[in-house]
Amino acid sequence: MRILVTGGLGYIGSHTCVCLLKNNYEVVIIDNLSNSNIDVLEKIEKITDKKVTFYEGDLCNKELVRKIFKDNKIDEVIHFAGYKAVGESVLQPLKYYRNNLDSTLTLLEVMQEFSCHNLVFSSSATVYGTPKKLPIKEDFPLSTTNPYGTTKLMIERILADVSKANKDFKVIVLRYFNPIGADPSGLIGEDPKGIPNNLMPYIVRVANKELPILSVFGDDYNTHDGTGVRDYIHVVDLAKGHLKALEKCLKSKGIDYYNLGTGTGYSVLDLVNTFEKVNKVEVPYKIVNRRPGDIDACYADPTKAYKELGFKAELGIEDMCRDSYNFIIKNKESHN
Ligand code: WQD
C-alpha cells in the first residue's frame, strides 16, 4: 500500500511516516518546509532503514499535486499539512483560511481526478470549543474560538459534504488532544521555530537553559491545583492511531470521527513536576495571568477509538516527559 502524507516532515507527520514505514507501507511525502526541516527526511529514513519518495512543494500547487498522483499510484492519503498556531491565526486569519482551505480543496480535487477515495484527516480537539462536560465524546457540540480551529471545523464540514456526494469517498477524521513526546531514538521530535507556544516545548527549553523560566498561564482554573488540565498523548501512540485509521478507512463507508487521547487529564504543574522527576532537572516557573482563550480542562473519552479502531494509547506521562527531553539532549548542538 502506498500512502501520500501531506506535511510528512512535520512533528506528527514525521512520526506517522516512521510508523507507516515500520509497518511496510510505502510512503510519499509532500511538504513545503514552512514549519519543518529537510533534515527530518534523512532521519525518518535512518530510523526505519527505508526510502521515502519526497516532493518539496505546496499543496496549493495543483500541477505538483497532479504530478505526485501521476508518478505514484496513491492508495490512501493522510492530510496533515496546514498552519496550526492558534495565536498567529487570530492575528492573520486570511493567511490561515487561504492556506488551510485552498490546500485541502486542491488535494480533494486531484484525489477525485485520480479516483483516490481514502482520506485520513488530521483534526483537533479544538473543534469542541469549551466543553460543557468531561470527558469529551465525538458527538459533543462543535464550536471554535479562533481561525485555526475554524479551518479545522470547516474542513470537517467539506469532507462530510464530499463523502455524502460521492459514495466511494471515505474519510476518517482524527481529533487529536495534546500530542507531546518524541521518537525514543531522539532523532525526530517537536522542534517549533522561535519561541514555543505550546507547553511541553517550552518546558524542554527551560530545562535545557535556552529560556530562563516557564510562565504558568493562571492558577485559578477550576482544576485540582488551579492550573490548566489537558489530555497529553504520546506522539508515538498518536502515529499508531493513524495506522488503525488507514485500515478502518478501507473497510468503512462515508465519514467518521475519532478522538485520539488517553482519557486522562494532567495539569500544567503535574507535567512540570513529572518532567523534573523523570529527567532529574529543574524547571523554574512563575504564575502569570491566564492566556486569553484557554479553557480550564479538556480530556477525551477514548472509548469509540478503542471499540471501532482497536486503538488505545499505551505510553504514559513519564514516557512523554522522558522522550521530549531526550530529543533536545540528542540535538543539543542545534539548540544552543
Ligand atoms: C497547554 C496548557 C496552557 C504554554 C493547543 C491548541 C490545539 C493543539 C494543541 C493544534 C494550557 C498552559 C502553555 C505556556 C502554560 N494544537 N501553558 N504556559 O492550548 O491545550 O492546545 O495546542 O492542533 O489546537 O489549542 O496546548 O500546550 O498551548 O497549553 O501555562 O508557556 O499549558 O494555559 O493550560 P493547548 P498548550
Short mmCIF file of C-alpha atoms and ligand atoms in Angstrom, two decimals:
data_model
loop_
_atom_site.label_atom_id
_atom_site.label_comp_id
_atom_site.label_asym_id
_atom_site.label_seq_id
_atom_site.Cartn_x
_atom_site.Cartn_y
_atom_site.Cartn_z
CA MET A 1 0.00 0.00 0.00
CA ARG A 2 1.32 3.46 -0.92
CA ILE A 3 0.32 6.38 1.30
CA LEU A 4 0.63 10.07 0.45
CA VAL A 5 1.41 12.01 3.63
CA THR A 6 0.92 15.76 3.29
CA GLY A 7 3.06 17.70 5.77
CA GLY A 8 5.00 14.49 6.36
CA LEU A 9 8.16 16.24 7.64
CA GLY A 10 6.27 17.98 10.45
CA TYR A 11 6.06 16.86 14.07
CA ILE A 12 3.12 14.44 13.90
CA GLY A 13 3.60 13.73 10.20
CA SER A 14 7.19 12.53 10.60
CA HIS A 15 6.33 10.22 13.49
CA THR A 16 3.45 8.81 11.46
CA CYS A 17 5.75 8.21 8.47
CA VAL A 18 8.15 6.28 10.74
CA CYS A 19 5.25 4.13 11.94
CA LEU A 20 3.99 3.54 8.36
CA LEU A 21 7.44 2.53 7.10
CA LYS A 22 7.99 0.19 10.07
CA ASN A 23 4.71 -1.47 9.07
CA ASN A 24 5.81 -1.95 5.43
CA TYR A 25 3.74 0.79 3.87
CA GLU A 26 5.33 2.77 1.03
CA VAL A 27 5.39 6.49 1.84
CA VAL A 28 5.22 9.54 -0.42
CA ILE A 29 5.60 12.94 1.29
CA ILE A 30 4.76 16.43 0.12
CA ASP A 31 5.97 19.23 2.40
CA ASN A 32 6.71 22.93 1.75
CA LEU A 33 9.11 23.17 4.74
CA SER A 34 7.19 26.18 6.14
CA ASN A 35 7.20 24.60 9.61
CA SER A 36 9.61 21.67 9.20
CA ASN A 37 13.23 20.92 8.26
CA ILE A 38 14.51 18.93 5.27
CA ASP A 39 16.91 17.03 7.59
CA VAL A 40 13.88 15.23 9.06
CA LEU A 41 13.66 13.27 5.78
CA GLU A 42 17.03 11.56 6.27
CA LYS A 43 16.19 10.96 9.94
CA ILE A 44 12.96 9.17 9.01
CA GLU A 45 14.96 7.01 6.61
CA LYS A 46 17.69 6.42 9.20
CA ILE A 47 15.24 5.31 11.91
CA THR A 48 13.43 2.92 9.55
CA ASP A 49 16.22 1.98 7.09
CA LYS A 50 13.61 2.56 4.37
CA LYS A 51 13.47 5.05 1.49
CA VAL A 52 10.79 7.73 1.15
CA THR A 53 9.60 9.46 -2.04
CA PHE A 54 9.71 13.19 -1.28
CA TYR A 55 8.29 16.21 -3.10
CA GLU A 56 9.18 19.65 -1.78
CA GLY A 57 6.35 22.00 -2.57
CA ASP A 58 3.00 23.45 -1.71
CA LEU A 59 -0.27 21.56 -1.65
CA CYS A 60 -1.89 24.63 -3.27
CA ASN A 61 0.19 23.92 -6.39
CA LYS A 62 -2.31 21.80 -8.33
CA GLU A 63 0.15 20.82 -11.07
CA LEU A 64 2.57 19.48 -8.46
CA VAL A 65 -0.18 17.51 -6.72
CA ARG A 66 -1.27 16.10 -10.09
CA LYS A 67 2.36 15.12 -10.80
CA ILE A 68 2.52 13.22 -7.50
CA PHE A 69 -0.58 11.22 -8.39
CA LYS A 70 0.71 10.65 -11.96
CA ASP A 71 4.13 9.49 -10.71
CA ASN A 72 2.76 7.26 -7.93
CA LYS A 73 -0.29 5.06 -7.52
CA ILE A 74 -1.61 6.51 -4.24
CA ASP A 75 -3.92 4.16 -2.30
CA GLU A 76 -4.70 6.43 0.68
CA VAL A 77 -3.88 9.94 1.86
CA ILE A 78 -3.13 11.24 5.36
CA HIS A 79 -3.59 15.01 5.34
CA PHE A 80 -1.51 16.85 7.98
CA ALA A 81 -0.36 19.91 6.00
CA GLY A 82 -1.65 23.22 7.33
CA TYR A 83 -0.81 26.15 9.56
CA LYS A 84 -1.56 25.41 13.22
CA ALA A 85 -0.58 28.26 15.53
CA VAL A 86 -3.69 29.45 17.38
CA GLY A 87 -2.28 32.87 18.29
CA GLU A 88 -0.96 33.55 14.79
CA SER A 89 -4.33 32.58 13.30
CA VAL A 90 -6.05 35.30 15.36
CA LEU A 91 -3.61 37.91 14.02
CA GLN A 92 -3.58 36.63 10.41
CA PRO A 93 -6.94 34.93 9.72
CA LEU A 94 -6.79 35.27 5.91
CA LYS A 95 -3.39 33.53 5.83
CA TYR A 96 -5.00 30.59 7.67
CA TYR A 97 -8.23 30.44 5.67
CA ARG A 98 -6.41 30.75 2.34
CA ASN A 99 -3.72 28.19 3.11
CA ASN A 100 -5.61 25.57 5.08
CA LEU A 101 -8.75 25.58 2.91
CA ASP A 102 -7.10 26.11 -0.50
CA SER A 103 -4.59 23.29 0.08
CA THR A 104 -7.34 20.90 1.17
CA LEU A 105 -9.64 21.74 -1.75
CA THR A 106 -6.75 21.25 -4.20
CA LEU A 107 -5.92 17.89 -2.65
CA LEU A 108 -9.56 16.74 -2.78
CA GLU A 109 -9.99 17.77 -6.43
CA VAL A 110 -6.88 15.89 -7.52
CA MET A 111 -7.84 12.84 -5.45
CA GLN A 112 -11.14 12.77 -7.34
CA GLU A 113 -9.37 13.16 -10.71
CA PHE A 114 -7.26 10.10 -9.89
CA SER A 115 -10.04 8.09 -8.24
CA CYS A 116 -8.23 8.01 -4.88
CA HIS A 117 -11.07 7.64 -2.38
CA ASN A 118 -9.48 7.15 1.04
CA LEU A 119 -8.55 10.03 3.32
CA VAL A 120 -7.47 10.31 6.97
CA PHE A 121 -7.69 13.92 8.15
CA SER A 122 -5.69 15.50 10.97
CA SER A 123 -8.21 17.44 13.01
CA SER A 124 -8.08 18.70 16.59
CA ALA A 125 -9.98 18.65 19.87
CA THR A 126 -10.10 22.40 19.44
CA VAL A 127 -13.31 21.87 17.40
CA TYR A 128 -15.12 21.11 20.68
CA GLY A 129 -14.55 24.67 21.94
CA THR A 130 -15.30 24.93 25.66
CA PRO A 131 -16.82 21.56 26.59
CA LYS A 132 -19.93 21.66 28.81
CA LYS A 133 -18.86 18.40 30.50
CA LEU A 134 -15.99 15.92 30.53
CA PRO A 135 -14.75 13.54 29.20
CA ILE A 136 -15.40 14.68 25.63
CA LYS A 137 -17.24 12.34 23.22
CA GLU A 138 -17.27 12.61 19.43
CA ASP A 139 -20.96 13.60 19.33
CA PHE A 140 -20.47 16.64 21.58
CA PRO A 141 -21.42 20.08 20.21
CA LEU A 142 -18.79 21.68 17.99
CA SER A 143 -17.69 25.30 18.20
CA THR A 144 -14.45 27.16 17.70
CA THR A 145 -12.89 30.26 19.23
CA ASN A 146 -10.08 31.03 16.78
CA PRO A 147 -9.49 30.96 12.99
CA TYR A 148 -7.14 27.97 13.22
CA GLY A 149 -9.82 25.87 14.92
CA THR A 150 -12.43 27.20 12.50
CA THR A 151 -10.40 25.99 9.50
CA LYS A 152 -10.35 22.51 11.06
CA LEU A 153 -14.13 22.60 11.57
CA MET A 154 -14.73 23.95 8.05
CA ILE A 155 -12.59 21.20 6.54
CA GLU A 156 -14.52 18.59 8.53
CA ARG A 157 -17.73 20.01 7.03
CA ILE A 158 -16.24 19.99 3.49
CA LEU A 159 -15.19 16.35 3.92
CA ALA A 160 -18.67 15.41 5.15
CA ASP A 161 -20.28 17.03 2.10
CA VAL A 162 -17.85 15.40 -0.35
CA SER A 163 -18.36 11.96 1.18
CA LYS A 164 -22.15 12.49 1.02
CA ALA A 165 -21.97 13.43 -2.68
CA ASN A 166 -19.54 10.67 -3.61
CA LYS A 167 -20.42 7.31 -2.07
CA ASP A 168 -16.96 5.94 -2.90
CA PHE A 169 -15.17 8.67 -0.91
CA LYS A 170 -14.33 7.50 2.61
CA VAL A 171 -12.95 9.71 5.36
CA ILE A 172 -11.69 9.13 8.88
CA VAL A 173 -11.36 12.33 10.92
CA LEU A 174 -8.94 12.13 13.86
CA ARG A 175 -9.38 14.76 16.59
CA TYR A 176 -6.06 14.98 18.49
CA PHE A 177 -5.89 16.14 22.07
CA ASN A 178 -2.43 17.32 23.13
CA PRO A 179 0.39 15.48 21.32
CA ILE A 180 3.79 15.61 23.09
CA GLY A 181 6.87 13.38 23.31
CA ALA A 182 9.27 12.18 20.62
CA ASP A 183 10.55 9.03 18.94
CA PRO A 184 12.74 7.19 21.51
CA SER A 185 15.67 7.39 19.08
CA GLY A 186 15.83 11.13 19.79
CA LEU A 187 16.30 11.78 16.06
CA ILE A 188 12.90 13.40 15.50
CA GLY A 189 10.66 15.39 17.82
CA GLU A 190 8.77 18.62 18.37
CA ASP A 191 11.02 21.41 17.20
CA PRO A 192 8.99 24.60 16.63
CA LYS A 193 10.81 27.57 15.15
CA GLY A 194 11.14 30.57 17.51
CA ILE A 195 9.57 30.84 20.97
CA PRO A 196 7.23 27.85 21.54
CA ASN A 197 3.51 28.50 22.00
CA ASN A 198 2.83 25.08 23.48
CA LEU A 199 3.64 23.91 26.99
CA MET A 200 5.98 20.94 26.50
CA PRO A 201 8.39 22.52 24.00
CA TYR A 202 8.59 25.50 26.39
CA ILE A 203 9.30 23.30 29.43
CA VAL A 204 12.03 21.50 27.48
CA ARG A 205 13.78 24.73 26.56
CA VAL A 206 13.68 26.00 30.16
CA ALA A 207 15.12 22.67 31.38
CA ASN A 208 17.81 22.98 28.69
CA LYS A 209 18.54 26.55 29.86
CA GLU A 210 17.67 28.05 26.46
CA LEU A 211 14.86 30.01 28.16
CA PRO A 212 15.08 31.35 31.75
CA ILE A 213 11.68 30.50 33.23
CA LEU A 214 8.29 28.98 32.41
CA SER A 215 5.23 31.24 32.68
CA VAL A 216 2.28 29.26 34.00
CA PHE A 217 -0.81 30.84 32.48
CA GLY A 218 -3.08 31.10 35.52
CA ASP A 219 -3.57 29.06 38.70
CA ASP A 220 -7.21 29.99 39.30
CA TYR A 221 -8.86 27.48 36.99
CA ASN A 222 -11.47 25.04 38.26
CA THR A 223 -8.97 22.14 38.46
CA HIS A 224 -7.26 20.16 41.25
CA ASP A 225 -4.36 22.59 41.52
CA GLY A 226 -5.77 25.62 39.69
CA THR A 227 -3.64 25.20 36.54
CA GLY A 228 -4.96 24.11 33.14
CA VAL A 229 -5.67 20.41 32.61
CA ARG A 230 -5.13 18.71 29.24
CA ASP A 231 -5.12 15.20 27.78
CA TYR A 232 -1.49 14.67 26.74
CA ILE A 233 -0.91 11.82 24.31
CA HIS A 234 2.48 10.48 23.21
CA VAL A 235 3.14 11.29 19.55
CA VAL A 236 4.27 7.68 19.00
CA ASP A 237 0.85 6.48 20.18
CA LEU A 238 -0.80 9.11 18.00
CA ALA A 239 1.12 7.78 14.98
CA LYS A 240 -0.16 4.27 15.69
CA GLY A 241 -3.68 5.66 15.74
CA HIS A 242 -3.22 6.74 12.11
CA LEU A 243 -2.39 3.19 11.03
CA LYS A 244 -5.57 1.97 12.67
CA ALA A 245 -7.47 4.73 10.86
CA LEU A 246 -5.97 3.76 7.48
CA GLU A 247 -7.08 0.16 7.99
CA LYS A 248 -10.56 1.25 9.07
CA CYS A 249 -10.89 3.65 6.13
CA LEU A 250 -10.52 0.83 3.59
CA LYS A 251 -13.44 -1.04 5.16
CA SER A 252 -15.66 1.93 6.02
CA LYS A 253 -18.32 3.99 4.24
CA GLY A 254 -18.81 7.76 4.36
CA ILE A 255 -17.16 9.77 7.13
CA ASP A 256 -16.47 9.03 10.79
CA TYR A 257 -14.81 10.86 13.67
CA TYR A 258 -12.50 9.64 16.45
CA ASN A 259 -10.89 11.26 19.48
CA LEU A 260 -7.23 10.38 19.88
CA GLY A 261 -6.42 10.93 23.55
CA THR A 262 -5.59 8.89 26.64
CA GLY A 263 -8.73 9.80 28.60
CA THR A 264 -6.57 11.14 31.46
CA GLY A 265 -6.02 14.84 32.17
CA TYR A 266 -2.87 16.33 33.69
CA SER A 267 -2.39 19.90 34.90
CA VAL A 268 0.46 22.21 33.96
CA LEU A 269 2.08 21.65 37.37
CA ASP A 270 1.56 17.88 37.10
CA LEU A 271 3.56 18.00 33.87
CA VAL A 272 6.28 20.25 35.32
CA ASN A 273 6.69 18.07 38.42
CA THR A 274 6.75 14.84 36.39
CA PHE A 275 9.24 16.31 33.94
CA GLU A 276 11.60 17.36 36.76
CA LYS A 277 11.36 13.96 38.46
CA VAL A 278 11.85 11.84 35.33
CA ASN A 279 14.70 13.89 33.88
CA LYS A 280 16.31 14.99 37.17
CA VAL A 281 16.30 18.64 36.07
CA GLU A 282 14.78 21.86 37.36
CA VAL A 283 12.07 23.80 35.56
CA PRO A 284 11.73 27.19 37.30
CA TYR A 285 8.30 28.74 36.82
CA LYS A 286 6.17 31.72 37.78
CA ILE A 287 2.41 32.07 37.85
CA VAL A 288 1.16 34.79 35.50
CA ASN A 289 -2.24 35.81 34.12
CA ARG A 290 -4.41 33.44 32.14
CA ARG A 291 -3.80 33.23 28.37
CA PRO A 292 -6.88 34.55 26.50
CA GLY A 293 -8.95 31.73 25.03
CA ASP A 294 -7.62 28.98 27.31
CA ILE A 295 -10.13 26.63 28.93
CA ASP A 296 -9.99 25.05 32.40
CA ALA A 297 -9.84 21.40 31.40
CA CYS A 298 -10.07 19.17 28.34
CA TYR A 299 -9.70 15.41 28.08
CA ALA A 300 -11.08 12.71 25.81
CA ASP A 301 -13.45 9.81 26.14
CA PRO A 302 -11.28 7.36 24.11
CA THR A 303 -13.91 4.60 24.04
CA LYS A 304 -15.02 4.93 20.41
CA ALA A 305 -11.46 4.77 19.04
CA TYR A 306 -10.85 1.69 21.16
CA LYS A 307 -14.06 -0.09 20.15
CA GLU A 308 -14.04 0.78 16.43
CA LEU A 309 -10.37 1.31 15.57
CA GLY A 310 -8.83 -1.00 18.14
CA PHE A 311 -6.72 1.98 19.26
CA LYS A 312 -5.62 2.57 22.85
CA ALA A 313 -2.76 4.83 23.93
CA GLU A 314 -0.08 2.79 25.75
CA LEU A 315 2.63 5.29 26.74
CA GLY A 316 2.33 7.31 29.96
CA ILE A 317 3.15 10.84 31.04
CA GLU A 318 6.59 9.76 32.26
CA ASP A 319 7.43 8.35 28.79
CA MET A 320 6.26 11.62 27.24
CA CYS A 321 8.46 13.70 29.55
CA ARG A 322 11.50 11.44 29.12
CA ASP A 323 11.26 11.27 25.32
CA SER A 324 10.61 15.01 24.92
CA TYR A 325 13.79 15.86 26.85
CA ASN A 326 15.82 13.10 25.19
CA PHE A 327 15.10 14.65 21.79
CA ILE A 328 16.52 18.02 22.84
CA ILE A 329 19.57 16.46 24.52
CA LYS A 330 20.31 14.38 21.43
CA ASN A 331 20.05 17.51 19.26
CA LYS A 332 21.75 19.87 21.71
CA GLU A 333 24.11 21.39 19.12
CA SER A 334 21.15 22.65 17.08
CA HIS A 335 19.58 24.08 20.23
CA ASN A 336 22.30 26.15 21.81
C1 WQD B 1 -1.48 23.50 27.42
C2 WQD B 1 -1.67 24.08 28.81
C3 WQD B 1 -1.90 26.47 28.84
C4 WQD B 1 2.20 27.28 27.45
C5 WQD B 1 -3.10 23.91 21.63
C6 WQD B 1 -4.05 24.17 20.51
C7 WQD B 1 -4.61 22.87 20.00
C8 WQD B 1 -3.49 21.93 19.65
C9 WQD B 1 -2.55 21.74 20.84
C10 WQD B 1 -3.09 22.06 17.30
C11 WQD B 1 -2.72 25.19 28.87
C12 WQD B 1 -0.62 26.04 29.56
C13 WQD B 1 1.03 26.67 27.84
C14 WQD B 1 2.95 28.03 28.41
C15 WQD B 1 1.32 27.48 30.09
N1 WQD B 1 -2.75 22.43 18.53
N2 WQD B 1 0.59 26.75 29.14
N3 WQD B 1 2.47 28.09 29.69
O1 WQD B 1 -3.64 25.33 24.29
O2 WQD B 1 -4.24 23.00 25.12
O3 WQD B 1 -3.79 23.35 22.71
O4 WQD B 1 -2.08 23.04 21.22
O5 WQD B 1 -3.92 21.29 16.94
O6 WQD B 1 -5.39 23.16 18.86
O7 WQD B 1 -5.13 24.93 21.01
O8 WQD B 1 -1.91 23.47 24.33
O9 WQD B 1 0.41 23.38 25.08
O10 WQD B 1 -0.53 25.62 24.34
O11 WQD B 1 -1.27 24.60 26.52
O12 WQD B 1 0.91 27.56 31.25
O13 WQD B 1 4.04 28.64 28.11
O14 WQD B 1 -0.44 24.68 29.22
O15 WQD B 1 -2.55 27.52 29.55
O16 WQD B 1 -3.39 25.07 30.12
P1 WQD B 1 -3.46 23.86 24.20
P2 WQD B 1 -0.74 24.30 25.02
#
